[in-house]
Coordinates of C-alpha atoms in Angstrom, one line a residue:
Chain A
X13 CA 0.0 0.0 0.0
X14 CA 1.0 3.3 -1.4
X15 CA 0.7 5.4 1.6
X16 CA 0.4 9.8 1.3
X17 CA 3.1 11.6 2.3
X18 CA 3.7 14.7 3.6
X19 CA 7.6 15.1 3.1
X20 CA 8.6 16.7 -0.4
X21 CA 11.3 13.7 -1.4
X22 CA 13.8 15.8 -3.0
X23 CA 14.1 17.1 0.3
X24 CA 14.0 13.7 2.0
X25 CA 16.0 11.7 -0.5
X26 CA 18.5 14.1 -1.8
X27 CA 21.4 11.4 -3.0
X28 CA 25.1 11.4 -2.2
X29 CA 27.1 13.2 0.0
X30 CA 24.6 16.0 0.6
X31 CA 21.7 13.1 1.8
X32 CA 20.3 13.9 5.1
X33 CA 22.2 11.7 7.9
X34 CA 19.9 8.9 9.0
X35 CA 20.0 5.7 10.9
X36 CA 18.1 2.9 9.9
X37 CA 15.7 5.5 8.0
X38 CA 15.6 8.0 11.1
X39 CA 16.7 11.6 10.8
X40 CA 20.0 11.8 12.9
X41 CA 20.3 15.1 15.3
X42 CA 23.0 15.6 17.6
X43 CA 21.9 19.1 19.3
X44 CA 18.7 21.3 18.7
X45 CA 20.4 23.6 17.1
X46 CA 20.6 21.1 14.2
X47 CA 17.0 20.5 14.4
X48 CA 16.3 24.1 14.4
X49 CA 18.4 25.3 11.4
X50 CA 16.9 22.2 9.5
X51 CA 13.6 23.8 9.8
X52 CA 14.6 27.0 9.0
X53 CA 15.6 25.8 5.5
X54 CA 12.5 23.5 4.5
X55 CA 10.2 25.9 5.7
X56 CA 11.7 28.7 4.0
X57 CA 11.6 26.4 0.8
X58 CA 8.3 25.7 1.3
X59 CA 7.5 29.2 1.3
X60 CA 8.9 30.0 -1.7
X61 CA 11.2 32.4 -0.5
X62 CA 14.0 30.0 -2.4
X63 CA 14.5 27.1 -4.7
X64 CA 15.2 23.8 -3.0
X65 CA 17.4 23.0 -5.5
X66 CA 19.2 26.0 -4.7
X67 CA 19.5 25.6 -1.2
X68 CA 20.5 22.2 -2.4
X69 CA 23.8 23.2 -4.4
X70 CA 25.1 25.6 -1.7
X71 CA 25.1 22.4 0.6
X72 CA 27.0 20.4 -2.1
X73 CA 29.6 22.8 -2.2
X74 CA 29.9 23.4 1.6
X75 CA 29.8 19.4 2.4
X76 CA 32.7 19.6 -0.4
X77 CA 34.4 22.4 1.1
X78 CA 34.4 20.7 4.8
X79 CA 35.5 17.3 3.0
X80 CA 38.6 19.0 1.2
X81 CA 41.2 16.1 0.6
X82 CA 39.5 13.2 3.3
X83 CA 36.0 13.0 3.3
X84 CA 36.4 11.0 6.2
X85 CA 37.9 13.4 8.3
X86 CA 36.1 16.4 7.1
X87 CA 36.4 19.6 8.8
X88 CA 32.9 20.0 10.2
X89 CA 29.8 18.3 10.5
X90 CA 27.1 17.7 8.0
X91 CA 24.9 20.3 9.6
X92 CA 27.4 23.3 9.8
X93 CA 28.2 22.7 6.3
X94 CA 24.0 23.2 6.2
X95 CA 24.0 25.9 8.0
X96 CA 26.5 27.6 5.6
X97 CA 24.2 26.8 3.1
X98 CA 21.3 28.6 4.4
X99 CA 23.3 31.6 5.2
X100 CA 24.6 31.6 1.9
X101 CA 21.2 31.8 0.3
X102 CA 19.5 34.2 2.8
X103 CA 22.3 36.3 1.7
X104 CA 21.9 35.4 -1.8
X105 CA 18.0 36.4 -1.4
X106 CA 18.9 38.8 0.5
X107 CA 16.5 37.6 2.9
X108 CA 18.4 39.5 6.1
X109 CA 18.7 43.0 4.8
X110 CA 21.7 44.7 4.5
Chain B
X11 CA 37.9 20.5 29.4
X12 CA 38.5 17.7 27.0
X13 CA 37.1 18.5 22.9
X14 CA 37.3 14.3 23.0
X15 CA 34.5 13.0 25.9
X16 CA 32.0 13.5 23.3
X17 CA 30.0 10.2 23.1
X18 CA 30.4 8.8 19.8
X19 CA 28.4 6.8 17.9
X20 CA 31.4 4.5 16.1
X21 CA 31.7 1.3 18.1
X22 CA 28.1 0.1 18.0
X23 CA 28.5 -2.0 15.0
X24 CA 24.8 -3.4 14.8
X25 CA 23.8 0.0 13.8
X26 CA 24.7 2.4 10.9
X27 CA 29.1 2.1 9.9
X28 CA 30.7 4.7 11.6
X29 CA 31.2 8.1 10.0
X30 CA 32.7 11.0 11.5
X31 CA 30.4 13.0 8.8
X32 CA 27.6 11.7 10.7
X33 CA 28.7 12.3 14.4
X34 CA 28.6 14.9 16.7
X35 CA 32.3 15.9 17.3
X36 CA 32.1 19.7 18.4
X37 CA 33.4 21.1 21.8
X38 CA 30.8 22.2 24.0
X39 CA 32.4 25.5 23.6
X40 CA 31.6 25.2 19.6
X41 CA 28.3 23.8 20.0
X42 CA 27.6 27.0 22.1
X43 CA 28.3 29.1 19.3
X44 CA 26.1 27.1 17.0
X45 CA 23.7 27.2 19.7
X46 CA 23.4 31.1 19.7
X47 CA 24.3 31.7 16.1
X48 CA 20.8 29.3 14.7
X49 CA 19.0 31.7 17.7
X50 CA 20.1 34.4 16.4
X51 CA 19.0 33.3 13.2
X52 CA 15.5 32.3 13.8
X53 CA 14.7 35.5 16.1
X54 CA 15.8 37.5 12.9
X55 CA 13.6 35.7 10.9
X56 CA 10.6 35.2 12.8
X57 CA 10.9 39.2 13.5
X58 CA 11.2 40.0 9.9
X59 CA 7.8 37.8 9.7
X60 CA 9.5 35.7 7.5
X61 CA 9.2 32.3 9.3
X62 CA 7.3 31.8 11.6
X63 CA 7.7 29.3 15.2
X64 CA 5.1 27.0 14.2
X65 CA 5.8 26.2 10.9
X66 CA 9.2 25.3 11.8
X67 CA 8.0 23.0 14.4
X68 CA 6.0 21.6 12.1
X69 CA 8.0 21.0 9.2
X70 CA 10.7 18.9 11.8
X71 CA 7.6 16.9 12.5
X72 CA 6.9 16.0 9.2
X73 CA 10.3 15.1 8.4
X74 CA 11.3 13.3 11.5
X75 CA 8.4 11.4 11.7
X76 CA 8.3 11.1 7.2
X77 CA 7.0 7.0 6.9
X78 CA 9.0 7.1 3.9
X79 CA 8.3 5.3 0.2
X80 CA 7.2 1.9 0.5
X81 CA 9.9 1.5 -2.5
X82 CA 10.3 -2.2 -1.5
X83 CA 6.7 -2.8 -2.8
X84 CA 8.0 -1.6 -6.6
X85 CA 10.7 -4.1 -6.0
X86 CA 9.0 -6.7 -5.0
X87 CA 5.9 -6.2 -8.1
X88 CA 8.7 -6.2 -10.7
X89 CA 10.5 -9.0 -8.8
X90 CA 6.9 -11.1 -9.6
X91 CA 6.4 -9.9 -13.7
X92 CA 9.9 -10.0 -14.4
X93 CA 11.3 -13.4 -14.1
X94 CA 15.1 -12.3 -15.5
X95 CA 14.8 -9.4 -12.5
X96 CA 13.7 -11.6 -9.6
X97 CA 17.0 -13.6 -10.8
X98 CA 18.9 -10.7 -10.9
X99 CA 17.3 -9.7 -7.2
X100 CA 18.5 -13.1 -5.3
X101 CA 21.7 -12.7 -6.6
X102 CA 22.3 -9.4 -5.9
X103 CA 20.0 -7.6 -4.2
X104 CA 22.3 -4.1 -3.7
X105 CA 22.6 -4.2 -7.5
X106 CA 18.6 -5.0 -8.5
X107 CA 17.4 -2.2 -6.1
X108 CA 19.8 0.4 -7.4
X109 CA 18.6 -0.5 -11.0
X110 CA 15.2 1.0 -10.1
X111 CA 16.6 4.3 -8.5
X112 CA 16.8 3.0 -4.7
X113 CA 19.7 4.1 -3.0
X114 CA 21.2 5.9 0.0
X115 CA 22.7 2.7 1.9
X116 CA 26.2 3.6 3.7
X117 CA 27.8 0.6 3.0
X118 CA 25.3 -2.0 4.4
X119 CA 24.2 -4.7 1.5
X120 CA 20.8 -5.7 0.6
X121 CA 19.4 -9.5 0.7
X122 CA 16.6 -10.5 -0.4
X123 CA 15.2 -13.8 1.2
X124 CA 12.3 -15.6 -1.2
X125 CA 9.1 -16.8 0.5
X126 CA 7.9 -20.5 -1.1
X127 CA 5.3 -22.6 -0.2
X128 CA 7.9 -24.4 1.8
X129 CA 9.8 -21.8 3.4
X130 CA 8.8 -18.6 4.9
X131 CA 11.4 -15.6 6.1
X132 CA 10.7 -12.8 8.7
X133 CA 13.4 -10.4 9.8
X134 CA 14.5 -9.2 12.9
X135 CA 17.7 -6.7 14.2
X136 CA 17.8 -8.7 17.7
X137 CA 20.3 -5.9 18.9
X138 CA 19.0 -2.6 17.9
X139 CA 16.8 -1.6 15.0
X140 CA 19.1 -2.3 11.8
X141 CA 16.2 -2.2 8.9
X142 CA 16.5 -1.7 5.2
X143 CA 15.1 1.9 5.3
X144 CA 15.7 2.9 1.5
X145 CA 13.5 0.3 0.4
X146 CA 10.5 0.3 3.6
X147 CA 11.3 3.8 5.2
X148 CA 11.1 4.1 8.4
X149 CA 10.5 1.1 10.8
X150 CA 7.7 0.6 13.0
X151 CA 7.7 0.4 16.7
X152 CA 6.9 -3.1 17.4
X153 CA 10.0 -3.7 14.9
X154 CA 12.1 -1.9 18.1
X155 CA 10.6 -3.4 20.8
X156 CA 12.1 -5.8 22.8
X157 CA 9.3 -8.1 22.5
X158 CA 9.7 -8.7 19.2
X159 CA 13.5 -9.1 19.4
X160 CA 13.8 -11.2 21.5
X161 CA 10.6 -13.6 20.7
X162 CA 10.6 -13.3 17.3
X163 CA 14.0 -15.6 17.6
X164 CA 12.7 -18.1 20.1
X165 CA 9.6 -18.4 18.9
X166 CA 8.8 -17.3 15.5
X167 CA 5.6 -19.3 14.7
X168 CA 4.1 -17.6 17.9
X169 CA 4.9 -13.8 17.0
X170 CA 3.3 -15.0 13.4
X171 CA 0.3 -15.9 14.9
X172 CA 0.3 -12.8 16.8
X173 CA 0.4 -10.6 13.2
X174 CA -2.6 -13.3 11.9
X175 CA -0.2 -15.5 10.0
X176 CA -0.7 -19.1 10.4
X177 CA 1.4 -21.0 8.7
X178 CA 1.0 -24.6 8.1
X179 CA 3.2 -26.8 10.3
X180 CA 5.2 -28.4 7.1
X181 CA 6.9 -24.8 6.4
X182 CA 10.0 -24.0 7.4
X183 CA 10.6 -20.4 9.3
X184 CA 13.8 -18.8 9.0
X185 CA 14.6 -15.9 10.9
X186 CA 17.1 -13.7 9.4
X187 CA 19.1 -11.0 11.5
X188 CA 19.8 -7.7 10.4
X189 CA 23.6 -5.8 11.1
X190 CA 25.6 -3.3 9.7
X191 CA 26.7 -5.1 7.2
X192 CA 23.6 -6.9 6.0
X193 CA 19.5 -5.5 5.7
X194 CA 16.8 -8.4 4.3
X195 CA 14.2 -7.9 2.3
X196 CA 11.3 -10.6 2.2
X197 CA 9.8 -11.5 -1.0
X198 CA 6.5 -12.6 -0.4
X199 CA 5.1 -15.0 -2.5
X200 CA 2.6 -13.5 -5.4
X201 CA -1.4 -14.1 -4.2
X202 CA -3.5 -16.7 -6.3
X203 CA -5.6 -14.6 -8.3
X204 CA -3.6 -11.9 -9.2
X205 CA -2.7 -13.3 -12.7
X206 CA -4.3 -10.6 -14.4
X207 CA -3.0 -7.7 -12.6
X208 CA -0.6 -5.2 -13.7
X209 CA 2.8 -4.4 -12.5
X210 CA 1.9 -1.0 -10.7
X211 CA -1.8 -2.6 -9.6
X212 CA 0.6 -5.5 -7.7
X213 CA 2.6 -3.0 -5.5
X214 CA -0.5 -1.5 -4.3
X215 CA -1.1 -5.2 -2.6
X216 CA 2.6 -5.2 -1.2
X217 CA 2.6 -4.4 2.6
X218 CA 5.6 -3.3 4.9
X219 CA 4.5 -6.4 6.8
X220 CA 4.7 -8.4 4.3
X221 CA 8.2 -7.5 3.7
X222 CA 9.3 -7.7 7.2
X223 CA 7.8 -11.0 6.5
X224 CA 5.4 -10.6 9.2
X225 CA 2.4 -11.2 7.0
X226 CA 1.6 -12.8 3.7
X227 CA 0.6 -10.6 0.9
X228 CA -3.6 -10.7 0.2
X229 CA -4.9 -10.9 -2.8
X230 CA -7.2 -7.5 -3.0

């Protein structure tokens, strides 16, 4: 059975490195402040007030950026590379003012 | 104070491989900054009336509690109208799912375990809660209870019952457990009756119970 769904998959299953870190299929958090700032960016999505698939390519780069040479040793975690992301498009949007 | 006392999460090796990428590493001192910087965020934000508290509540609810495709139903309806891919599927199973677009595994390997009329599978993670997520989404609760990990092993024709499966007493029940390494899949065996049903009309049948191998599939 087919069952409706609320989650927009390109959010839930983006592929490779930039996929949302899960354990057996559960969303992995570490501190609120990871929960929070993932909010921020669907919602804003959601809105409209950006692309996913923008929001999507600034989090490529920064998960790029953090992995350097090692990707197994990168330099930060998966969601400070996101939160770079979503400052990097608020700014882009120029969602914060000047 | 010490950057290394975090609690890690390498070292449990029922669960998902170890990845730095994945764990929280941060000083207390960092995460503090974080902490403050995403508040400092949000308040802007909210006060710009650009987000606003609620529907950031509520889009962490949707995704953290997202069931997830029931992919594994698509895989197992071409599995049962395409002879050469349900081949393809027992041998390897990684391989098969990938070829219809279902990925996202860190290193674990897909299995699938074929249901007969002689032998039926049902999967269990007697540990923890190891589960084949890309293909079922997320598992259910009685998958993490106790109860069923630790009966499902001991007495598997008894927790069958308990889902409404009675299987004759002829079959033979294998119990498969999940690791980091290794995620089944049951194939259930196709319904009489569903001869003349289409590929897409099939996965609609396919339950997550069914693949847990919990249940049988019914015909509709």
């Amino acid at each position: 059975m087919i069952q409706e769904r609320l989650a927009d998959p390109a959010i839930a299953e983006m592929p490779g490195r930039e996929a949302l870190p899960r354990k057996s299929g559960e969303l992995v958090f570490h501190d609120e402040w990871e929960r929070r700032a993932f909010a921020m960016a669907v919602s804003l999505a959601e809105q409209g007030r950006f692309a996913w698939a923008d929001f999507q390519q600034a989090l490529i780069a920064a998960v790029a950026e953090a992995e350097g040479e090692d990707p197994l040793t990168p330099s930060r975690g998966y969601f400070e590379s996101w939160l770079v992301a979503l400052e990097a498009v608020l700014a882009d949007k120029r969602l914060l003012g000047e | 104070m010490s950057h290394d006392d975090h609690a890690h999460d390498h070292g449990h090796a029922h669960d998902a491989p170890p990845s730095p990428y994945h764990s929280s590493q941060r000083s207390e001192e960092r995460n503090r900054e974080l902490t403050e910087k995403v508040a400092r965020l949000e308040d802007l934000l909210v006060a710009k009336g650009i987000v606003d508290r609620g529907a950031l509540d509520r889009a962490v609810d949707i995704y953290e509690n997202d069931l997830g495709p029931m992919n594994g139903a698509r895989v197992v309806a071409r599995a049962w109208t395409d002879p050469a891919y349900k081949q393809r599927l027992l041998d390897n199973a990684t391989a098969a799912i990938a070829e219809l677009g279902y990925g996202g595994l860190q290193g674990e390997h897909m299995v699938v375990c074929e249901n007969t009329p002689e032998i039926h599978n049902v999967v269990v993670c007697t540990l923890c809660s190891c589960y084949p997520w890309p293909v079922l989404g997320l598992p259910p609760t009685w998958y993490k209870d106790y109860a069923y990990r630790s009966r499902v092993v001991v007495d598997p024709r008894g927790v069958l019952a308990d889902f409404g499966t009675e299987l004759p007493d002829d079959v033979e029940v294998r119990v498969w457990d999940s690791s980091a390494e290794v995620r089944y899949l049951v194939l259930p065996e196709r319904p009489a009756g569903t001869e003349g049903m289409s590929e897409e009309q099939l996965a609609e049948l396919v339950e997550r119970d069914a693949m847990i191998g919990v249940t049988k599939v019914e015909p509709a």
